[in-house]
GROMACS .gro file of N, CA, C and O in nm:
model
  448
    1MET      N    1  -2.316   1.206  -0.306
    1MET     CA    2  -2.179   1.247  -0.281
    1MET      C    3  -2.123   1.314  -0.405
    1MET      O    4  -2.147   1.271  -0.517
    2THR      N    5  -2.045   1.415  -0.382
    2THR     CA    6  -1.984   1.485  -0.494
    2THR      C    7  -1.850   1.422  -0.529
    2THR      O    8  -1.799   1.337  -0.456
    3LYS      N    9  -1.796   1.467  -0.641
    3LYS     CA   10  -1.670   1.411  -0.686
    3LYS      C   11  -1.557   1.443  -0.588
    3LYS      O   12  -1.473   1.359  -0.561
    4THR      N   13  -1.559   1.561  -0.532
    4THR     CA   14  -1.451   1.598  -0.441
    4THR      C   15  -1.457   1.518  -0.311
    4THR      O   16  -1.354   1.484  -0.256
    5SER      N   17  -1.577   1.486  -0.264
    5SER     CA   18  -1.585   1.408  -0.140
    5SER      C   19  -1.542   1.264  -0.164
    5SER      O   20  -1.476   1.205  -0.077
    6LEU      N   21  -1.575   1.206  -0.279
    6LEU     CA   22  -1.528   1.071  -0.309
    6LEU      C   23  -1.377   1.067  -0.325
    6LEU      O   24  -1.311   0.974  -0.279
    7THR      N   25  -1.322   1.170  -0.389
    7THR     CA   26  -1.177   1.178  -0.404
    7THR      C   27  -1.110   1.191  -0.269
    7THR      O   28  -1.009   1.126  -0.242
    8ARG      N   29  -1.166   1.272  -0.181
    8ARG     CA   30  -1.108   1.291  -0.047
    8ARG      C   31  -1.114   1.161   0.035
    8ARG      O   32  -1.018   1.126   0.102
    9ILE      N   33  -1.226   1.091   0.026
    9ILE     CA   34  -1.239   0.962   0.095
    9ILE      C   35  -1.137   0.863   0.040
    9ILE      O   36  -1.073   0.788   0.115
   10GLY      N   37  -1.120   0.862  -0.092
   10GLY     CA   38  -1.021   0.774  -0.154
   10GLY      C   39  -0.880   0.805  -0.108
   10GLY      O   40  -0.801   0.714  -0.080
   11GLU      N   41  -0.847   0.934  -0.098
   11GLU     CA   42  -0.714   0.973  -0.051
   11GLU      C   43  -0.691   0.930   0.094
   11GLU      O   44  -0.581   0.887   0.131
   12ILE      N   45  -0.794   0.940   0.176
   12ILE     CA   46  -0.782   0.898   0.316
   12ILE      C   47  -0.764   0.746   0.324
   12ILE      O   48  -0.682   0.697   0.403
   13LEU      N   49  -0.837   0.672   0.242
   13LEU     CA   50  -0.822   0.526   0.241
   13LEU      C   51  -0.683   0.485   0.195
   13LEU      O   52  -0.624   0.391   0.249
   14VAL      N   53  -0.628   0.555   0.095
   14VAL     CA   54  -0.492   0.527   0.050
   14VAL      C   55  -0.393   0.553   0.162
   14VAL      O   56  -0.301   0.474   0.186
   15LEU      N   57  -0.411   0.663   0.233
   15LEU     CA   58  -0.322   0.698   0.345
   15LEU      C   59  -0.327   0.592   0.454
   15LEU      O   60  -0.223   0.541   0.499
   16ILE      N   61  -0.447   0.555   0.496
   16ILE     CA   62  -0.462   0.454   0.602
   16ILE      C   63  -0.406   0.320   0.556
   16ILE      O   64  -0.336   0.250   0.629
   17GLY      N   65  -0.436   0.283   0.431
   17GLY     CA   66  -0.389   0.155   0.379
   17GLY      C   67  -0.238   0.147   0.371
   17GLY      O   68  -0.177   0.045   0.403
   18ALA      N   69  -0.173   0.256   0.328
   18ALA     CA   70  -0.028   0.257   0.320
   18ALA      C   71   0.035   0.247   0.458
   18ALA      O   72   0.137   0.179   0.477
   19ILE      N   73  -0.025   0.312   0.556
   19ILE     CA   74   0.027   0.304   0.693
   19ILE      C   75   0.012   0.163   0.749
   19ILE      O   76   0.103   0.109   0.812
   20VAL      N   77  -0.103   0.100   0.724
   20VAL     CA   78  -0.125  -0.038   0.770
   20VAL      C   79  -0.026  -0.132   0.701
   20VAL      O   80   0.033  -0.220   0.766
   21ALA      N   81  -0.004  -0.115   0.571
   21ALA     CA   82   0.092  -0.200   0.500
   21ALA      C   83   0.234  -0.178   0.553
   21ALA      O   84   0.313  -0.272   0.561
   22LEU      N   85   0.266  -0.055   0.590
   22LEU     CA   86   0.396  -0.025   0.650
   22LEU      C   87   0.413  -0.100   0.783
   22LEU      O   88   0.518  -0.158   0.810
   23ILE      N   89   0.309  -0.100   0.863
   23ILE     CA   90   0.312  -0.174   0.990
   23ILE      C   91   0.327  -0.323   0.965
   23ILE      O   92   0.403  -0.392   1.034
   24PHE      N   93   0.257  -0.376   0.862
   24PHE     CA   94   0.270  -0.517   0.828
   24PHE      C   95   0.413  -0.550   0.786
   24PHE      O   96   0.465  -0.657   0.817
   25GLY      N   97   0.479  -0.456   0.714
   25GLY     CA   98   0.618  -0.477   0.674
   25GLY      C   99   0.711  -0.483   0.794
   25GLY      O  100   0.802  -0.567   0.799
   26ILE      N  101   0.688  -0.396   0.890
   26ILE     CA  102   0.770  -0.396   1.012
   26ILE      C  103   0.748  -0.526   1.089
   26ILE      O  104   0.843  -0.589   1.138
   27LEU      N  105   0.622  -0.569   1.100
   27LEU     CA  106   0.593  -0.695   1.169
   27LEU      C  107   0.658  -0.813   1.099
   27LEU      O  108   0.706  -0.907   1.163
   28GLU      N  109   0.660  -0.809   0.966
   28GLU     CA  110   0.719  -0.918   0.889
   28GLU      C  111   0.870  -0.926   0.912
   28GLU      O  112   0.927  -1.034   0.922
   29ILE      N  113   0.936  -0.811   0.922
   29ILE     CA  114   1.080  -0.810   0.946
   29ILE      C  115   1.113  -0.870   1.082
   29ILE      O  116   1.207  -0.947   1.096
   30PHE      N  117   1.034  -0.836   1.182
   30PHE     CA  118   1.061  -0.886   1.316
   30PHE      C  119   1.008  -1.027   1.339
   30PHE      O  120   1.020  -1.081   1.449
   31GLY      N  121   0.947  -1.085   1.237
   31GLY     CA  122   0.906  -1.224   1.245
   31GLY      C  123   0.772  -1.247   1.313
   31GLY      O  124   0.737  -1.360   1.344
   32PHE      N  125   0.695  -1.143   1.337
   32PHE     CA  126   0.565  -1.160   1.399
   32PHE      C  127   0.459  -1.203   1.300
   32PHE      O  128   0.356  -1.256   1.337
   33GLY      N  129   0.480  -1.174   1.174
   33GLY     CA  130   0.378  -1.203   1.074
   33GLY      C  131   0.265  -1.103   1.086
   33GLY      O  132   0.271  -1.006   1.161
   34THR      N  133   0.161  -1.126   1.010
   34THR     CA  134   0.049  -1.033   1.010
   34THR      C  135  -0.076  -1.097   1.069
   34THR      O  136  -0.186  -1.050   1.045
   35PHE      N  137  -0.059  -1.203   1.143
   35PHE     CA  138  -0.169  -1.269   1.213
   35PHE      C  139  -0.281  -1.310   1.119
   35PHE      O  140  -0.398  -1.296   1.149
   36GLY      N  141  -0.242  -1.358   1.000
   36GLY     CA  142  -0.341  -1.404   0.903
   36GLY      C  143  -0.403  -1.294   0.821
   36GLY      O  144  -0.488  -1.320   0.738
   37LEU      N  145  -0.363  -1.169   0.843
   37LEU     CA  146  -0.422  -1.058   0.767
   37LEU      C  147  -0.345  -1.028   0.639
   37LEU      O  148  -0.388  -0.947   0.560
   38GLY      N  149  -0.231  -1.091   0.618
   38GLY     CA  150  -0.153  -1.070   0.496
   38GLY      C  151  -0.200  -1.162   0.386
   38GLY      O  152  -0.129  -1.248   0.339
   39LEU      N  153  -0.321  -1.142   0.343
   39LEU     CA  154  -0.383  -1.228   0.243
   39LEU      C  155  -0.312  -1.218   0.109
   39LEU      O  156  -0.264  -1.114   0.071
   40TRP      N  157  -0.311  -1.325   0.037
   40TRP     CA  158  -0.258  -1.333  -0.100
   40TRP      C  159  -0.112  -1.292  -0.111
   40TRP      O  160  -0.069  -1.239  -0.210
   41SER      N  161  -0.034  -1.320  -0.011
   41SER     CA  162   0.107  -1.284  -0.013
   41SER      C  163   0.188  -1.394  -0.080
   41SER      O  164   0.156  -1.513  -0.068
   42ILE      N  165   0.296  -1.356  -0.147
   42ILE     CA  166   0.385  -1.456  -0.203
   42ILE      C  167   0.472  -1.518  -0.094
   42ILE      O  168   0.543  -1.613  -0.119
   43GLY      N  169   0.466  -1.463   0.027
   43GLY     CA  170   0.544  -1.518   0.138
   43GLY      C  171   0.500  -1.658   0.176
   43GLY      O  172   0.578  -1.736   0.231
   44GLY      N  173   0.376  -1.694   0.147
   44GLY     CA  174   0.328  -1.828   0.175
   44GLY      C  175   0.384  -1.931   0.079
   44GLY      O  176   0.386  -2.050   0.108
   45LEU      N  177   0.431  -1.886  -0.036
   45LEU     CA  178   0.485  -1.978  -0.136
   45LEU      C  179   0.630  -2.014  -0.110
   45LEU      O  180   0.675  -2.122  -0.144
   46PHE      N  181   0.704  -1.921  -0.053
   46PHE     CA  182   0.847  -1.940  -0.031
   46PHE      C  183   0.878  -1.927   0.117
   46PHE      O  184   0.835  -1.832   0.181
   47VAL      N  185   0.955  -2.019   0.168
   47VAL     CA  186   0.990  -2.017   0.310
   47VAL      C  187   1.120  -1.939   0.329
   47VAL      O  188   1.214  -1.952   0.251
   48GLY      N  189   1.125  -1.856   0.430
   48GLY     CA  190   1.247  -1.787   0.466
   48GLY      C  191   1.272  -1.655   0.396
   48GLY      O  192   1.384  -1.605   0.399
   49ILE      N  193   1.172  -1.599   0.332
   49ILE     CA  194   1.194  -1.470   0.266
   49ILE      C  195   1.117  -1.358   0.337
   49ILE      O  196   1.091  -1.255   0.279
   50GLY      N  197   1.085  -1.380   0.463
   50GLY     CA  198   1.008  -1.282   0.539
   50GLY      C  199   1.077  -1.148   0.552
   50GLY      O  200   1.013  -1.044   0.541
   51ILE      N  201   1.206  -1.148   0.574
   51ILE     CA  202   1.280  -1.022   0.590
   51ILE      C  203   1.283  -0.945   0.459
   51ILE      O  204   1.262  -0.824   0.456
   52ILE      N  205   1.305  -1.017   0.350
   52ILE     CA  206   1.308  -0.952   0.218
   52ILE      C  207   1.171  -0.893   0.184
   52ILE      O  208   1.160  -0.779   0.139
   53LEU      N  209   1.065  -0.972   0.209
   53LEU     CA  210   0.930  -0.922   0.183
   53LEU      C  211   0.897  -0.803   0.272
   53LEU      O  212   0.831  -0.708   0.228
   54GLY      N  213   0.941  -0.808   0.397
   54GLY     CA  214   0.917  -0.696   0.489
   54GLY      C  215   0.983  -0.568   0.442
   54GLY      O  216   0.923  -0.461   0.445
   55ILE      N  217   1.107  -0.580   0.396
   55ILE     CA  218   1.180  -0.462   0.347
   55ILE      C  219   1.113  -0.407   0.221
   55ILE      O  220   1.092  -0.286   0.208
   56LEU      N  221   1.076  -0.495   0.128
   56LEU     CA  222   1.008  -0.451   0.007
   56LEU      C  223   0.872  -0.387   0.038
   56LEU      O  224   0.834  -0.287  -0.023
   57LEU      N  225   0.802  -0.446   0.135
   57LEU     CA  226   0.672  -0.392   0.174
   57LEU      C  227   0.686  -0.252   0.234
   57LEU      O  228   0.607  -0.162   0.205
   58ILE      N  229   0.789  -0.232   0.315
   58ILE     CA  230   0.815  -0.100   0.373
   58ILE      C  231   0.849   0.000   0.263
   58ILE      O  232   0.797   0.112   0.262
   59ILE      N  233   0.934  -0.040   0.169
   59ILE     CA  234   0.974   0.051   0.061
   59ILE      C  235   0.853   0.091  -0.023
   59ILE      O  236   0.832   0.209  -0.051
   60PHE      N  237   0.771  -0.007  -0.062
   60PHE     CA  238   0.655   0.026  -0.145
   60PHE      C  239   0.548   0.102  -0.067
   60PHE      O  240   0.474   0.181  -0.125
   61SER      N  241   0.540   0.081   0.063
   61SER     CA  242   0.448   0.162   0.145
   61SER      C  243   0.494   0.306   0.149
   61SER      O  244   0.413   0.399   0.138
   62LEU      N  245   0.625   0.328   0.162
   62LEU     CA  246   0.679   0.463   0.161
   62LEU      C  247   0.661   0.529   0.025
   62LEU      O  248   0.630   0.648   0.016
   63ILE      N  249   0.676   0.451  -0.083
   63ILE     CA  250   0.652   0.504  -0.217
   63ILE      C  251   0.506   0.544  -0.233
   63ILE      O  252   0.474   0.648  -0.291
   64THR      N  253   0.415   0.462  -0.178
   64THR     CA  254   0.273   0.495  -0.186
   64THR      C  255   0.242   0.622  -0.107
   64THR      O  256   0.167   0.708  -0.154
   65LEU      N  257   0.301   0.635   0.011
   65LEU     CA  258   0.280   0.757   0.090
   65LEU      C  259   0.338   0.880   0.020
   65LEU      O  260   0.278   0.987   0.022
   66ALA      N  261   0.453   0.864  -0.045
   66ALA     CA  262   0.513   0.976  -0.117
   66ALA      C  263   0.432   1.012  -0.242
   66ALA      O  264   0.416   1.130  -0.273
   67THR      N  265   0.380   0.911  -0.310
   67THR     CA  266   0.298   0.937  -0.428
   67THR      C  267   0.170   1.011  -0.389
   67THR      O  268   0.122   1.097  -0.463
   68SER      N  269   0.114   0.978  -0.272
   68SER     CA  270  -0.006   1.050  -0.229
   68SER      C  271   0.026   1.189  -0.178
   68SER      O  272  -0.065   1.267  -0.155
   69GLY      N  273   0.153   1.222  -0.160
   69GLY     CA  274   0.192   1.356  -0.119
   69GLY      C  275   0.200   1.375   0.031
   69GLY      O  276   0.207   1.488   0.078
   70VAL      N  277   0.201   1.267   0.107
   70VAL     CA  278   0.203   1.278   0.253
   70VAL      C  279   0.345   1.299   0.306
   70VAL      O  280   0.366   1.380   0.396
   71ILE      N  281   0.442   1.226   0.251
   71ILE     CA  282   0.580   1.237   0.297
   71ILE      C  283   0.669   1.275   0.179
   71ILE      O  284   0.630   1.262   0.063
   72ASN      N  285   0.789   1.318   0.210
   72ASN     CA  286   0.886   1.350   0.107
   72ASN      C  287   0.982   1.231   0.097
   72ASN      O  288   1.059   1.206   0.189
   73PHE      N  289   0.973   1.158  -0.012
   73PHE     CA  290   1.055   1.039  -0.034
   73PHE      C  291   1.107   1.048  -0.177
   73PHE      O  292   1.033   1.088  -0.268
   74PRO      N  293   1.233   1.014  -0.200
   74PRO     CA  294   1.289   1.035  -0.335
   74PRO      C  295   1.221   0.953  -0.445
   74PRO      O  296   1.219   0.995  -0.559
   75TRP      N  297   1.166   0.838  -0.412
   75TRP     CA  298   1.103   0.754  -0.513
   75TRP      C  299   0.952   0.774  -0.507
   75TRP      O  300   0.884   0.708  -0.429
   76LYS      N  301   0.901   0.862  -0.588
   76LYS     CA  302   0.757   0.879  -0.594
   76LYS      C  303   0.715   0.889  -0.739
   76LYS      O  304   0.795   0.920  -0.827
   77PHE      N  305   0.590   0.859  -0.763
   77PHE     CA  306   0.537   0.858  -0.897
   77PHE      C  307   0.433   0.969  -0.912
   77PHE      O  308   0.394   1.033  -0.815
   78GLU      N  309   0.386   0.985  -1.035
   78GLU     CA  310   0.280   1.081  -1.060
   78GLU      C  311   0.154   1.035  -0.989
   78GLU      O  312   0.119   0.917  -0.992
   79LYS      N  313   0.088   1.128  -0.924
   79LYS     CA  314  -0.031   1.093  -0.846
   79LYS      C  315  -0.153   1.085  -0.937
   79LYS      O  316  -0.205   1.187  -0.981
   80ASN      N  317  -0.194   0.964  -0.968
   80ASN     CA  318  -0.319   0.939  -1.038
   80ASN      C  319  -0.373   0.805  -0.993
   80ASN      O  320  -0.305   0.728  -0.924
   81TRP      N  321  -0.495   0.776  -1.029
   81TRP     CA  322  -0.561   0.658  -0.976
   81TRP      C  323  -0.497   0.529  -1.025
   81TRP      O  324  -0.489   0.433  -0.950
   82ILE      N  325  -0.446   0.527  -1.148
   82ILE     CA  326  -0.388   0.403  -1.201
   82ILE      C  327  -0.257   0.370  -1.130
   82ILE      O  328  -0.228   0.254  -1.101
   83MET      N  329  -0.179   0.473  -1.097
   83MET     CA  330  -0.053   0.448  -1.026
   83MET      C  331  -0.080   0.399  -0.884
   83MET      O  332  -0.013   0.308  -0.835
   84LEU      N  333  -0.180   0.459  -0.818
   84LEU     CA  334  -0.215   0.412  -0.684
   84LEU      C  335  -0.271   0.270  -0.688
   84LEU      O  336  -0.245   0.190  -0.599
   85LEU      N  337  -0.344   0.237  -0.794
   85LEU     CA  338  -0.397   0.101  -0.809
   85LEU      C  339  -0.284   0.001  -0.828
   85LEU      O  340  -0.283  -0.107  -0.766
   86VAL      N  341  -0.185   0.035  -0.911
   86VAL     CA  342  -0.070  -0.053  -0.932
   86VAL      C  343   0.008  -0.071  -0.803
   86VAL      O  344   0.048  -0.184  -0.768
   87LEU      N  345   0.029   0.038  -0.729
   87LEU     CA  346   0.100   0.027  -0.601
   87LEU      C  347   0.021  -0.058  -0.502
   87LEU      O  348   0.079  -0.136  -0.426
   88GLY      N  349  -0.111  -0.045  -0.502
   88GLY     CA  350  -0.194  -0.128  -0.415
   88GLY      C  351  -0.184  -0.275  -0.448
   88GLY      O  352  -0.176  -0.361  -0.360
   89ILE      N  353  -0.180  -0.308  -0.577
   89ILE     CA  354  -0.166  -0.448  -0.618
   89ILE      C  355  -0.029  -0.502  -0.579
   89ILE      O  356  -0.017  -0.615  -0.532
   90ILE      N  357   0.075  -0.421  -0.595
   90ILE     CA  358   0.209  -0.462  -0.551
   90ILE      C  359   0.212  -0.486  -0.401
   90ILE      O  360   0.268  -0.585  -0.354
   91LEU      N  361   0.150  -0.397  -0.325
   91LEU     CA  362   0.144  -0.414  -0.180
   91LEU      C  363   0.068  -0.542  -0.144
   91LEU      O  364   0.106  -0.613  -0.050
   92LEU      N  365  -0.036  -0.572  -0.218
   92LEU     CA  366  -0.114  -0.694  -0.193
   92LEU      C  367  -0.031  -0.818  -0.218
   92LEU      O  368  -0.033  -0.913  -0.139
   93ILE      N  369   0.046  -0.818  -0.325
   93ILE     CA  370   0.131  -0.934  -0.358
   93ILE      C  371   0.240  -0.952  -0.253
   93ILE      O  372   0.275  -1.063  -0.218
   94LEU      N  373   0.293  -0.841  -0.203
   94LEU     CA  374   0.402  -0.849  -0.105
   94LEU      C  375   0.354  -0.880   0.037
   94LEU      O  376   0.435  -0.900   0.125
   95GLY      N  377   0.223  -0.881   0.060
   95GLY     CA  378   0.173  -0.917   0.192
   95GLY      C  379   0.114  -0.801   0.268
   95GLY      O  380   0.103  -0.806   0.391
   96GLY      N  381   0.075  -0.696   0.201
   96GLY     CA  382   0.015  -0.580   0.266
   96GLY      C  383  -0.124  -0.606   0.320
   96GLY      O  384  -0.174  -0.531   0.404
   97GLY      N  385  -0.189  -0.711   0.273
   97GLY     CA  386  -0.318  -0.754   0.325
   97GLY      C  387  -0.425  -0.648   0.322
   97GLY      O  388  -0.456  -0.590   0.219
   98ILE      N  389  -0.483  -0.623   0.439
   98ILE     CA  390  -0.593  -0.528   0.452
   98ILE      C  391  -0.551  -0.388   0.410
   98ILE      O  392  -0.628  -0.315   0.347
   99GLY      N  393  -0.428  -0.350   0.441
   99GLY     CA  394  -0.378  -0.218   0.400
   99GLY      C  395  -0.375  -0.205   0.249
   99GLY      O  396  -0.412  -0.101   0.194
  100ALA      N  397  -0.331  -0.309   0.180
  100ALA     CA  398  -0.327  -0.306   0.034
  100ALA      C  399  -0.467  -0.299  -0.026
  100ALA      O  400  -0.490  -0.228  -0.124
  101VAL      N  401  -0.561  -0.369   0.035
  101VAL     CA  402  -0.700  -0.364  -0.013
  101VAL      C  403  -0.756  -0.222   0.004
  101VAL      O  404  -0.827  -0.171  -0.083
  102LEU      N  405  -0.721  -0.156   0.115
  102LEU     CA  406  -0.765  -0.018   0.136
  102LEU      C  407  -0.704   0.076   0.031
  102LEU      O  408  -0.771   0.167  -0.017
  103VAL      N  409  -0.579   0.052  -0.005
  103VAL     CA  410  -0.515   0.134  -0.108
  103VAL      C  411  -0.586   0.113  -0.242
  103VAL      O  412  -0.613   0.208  -0.315
  104ILE      N  413  -0.620  -0.011  -0.274
  104ILE     CA  414  -0.688  -0.041  -0.400
  104ILE      C  415  -0.826   0.025  -0.403
  104ILE      O  416  -0.865   0.088  -0.501
  105ILE      N  417  -0.900   0.013  -0.293
  105ILE     CA  418  -1.033   0.076  -0.287
  105ILE      C  419  -1.021   0.228  -0.296
  105ILE      O  420  -1.098   0.295  -0.366
  106GLY      N  421  -0.921   0.285  -0.228
  106GLY     CA  422  -0.900   0.429  -0.234
  106GLY      C  423  -0.862   0.475  -0.373
  106GLY      O  424  -0.907   0.580  -0.419
  107ALA      N  425  -0.782   0.395  -0.444
  107ALA     CA  426  -0.744   0.430  -0.581
  107ALA      C  427  -0.867   0.430  -0.672
  107ALA      O  428  -0.882   0.518  -0.758
  108ILE      N  429  -0.954   0.332  -0.653
  108ILE     CA  430  -1.075   0.325  -0.734
  108ILE      C  431  -1.166   0.444  -0.703
  108ILE      O  432  -1.229   0.501  -0.792
  109LEU      N  433  -1.175   0.483  -0.577
  109LEU     CA  434  -1.259   0.597  -0.540
  109LEU      C  435  -1.206   0.729  -0.596
  109LEU      O  436  -1.284   0.820  -0.622
  110THR      N  437  -1.075   0.741  -0.610
  110THR     CA  438  -1.021   0.864  -0.666
  110THR      C  439  -1.048   0.874  -0.816
  110THR      O  440  -1.034   0.982  -0.874
  111LEU      N  441  -1.089   0.765  -0.877
  111LEU     CA  442  -1.125   0.766  -1.018
  111LEU      C  443  -1.254   0.844  -1.040
  111LEU      O  444  -1.267   0.917  -1.138
  112PHE      N  445  -1.349   0.834  -0.948
  112PHE     CA  446  -1.480   0.897  -0.966
  112PHE      C  447  -1.480   1.042  -0.928
  112PHE      O  448  -1.419   1.091  -0.845
   0.00000   0.00000   0.00000
């Protein structure tokens, strides 16, 4: 695989992961939860903060999508692998689960 194909795969994984994390945020707001897929979330430590976590998860998912250049959102960062990795870790902490893991893997792939 060439560098450009790994970078393209990484960008696609970041896109898919951010969309999945966005869906998890919406589910969290409506109280459905993520059906056990929100691994390593701080929501398990504190009871009753599901709406707050859902809103934060949606905001950081939109920031991740804007940083990747997919949507136009006022809060975006410079597009590089370290920023995508940090956003993926934040999404993981907030309950992004599988989507956050995809963002982290995509950020690592854009490094190569």
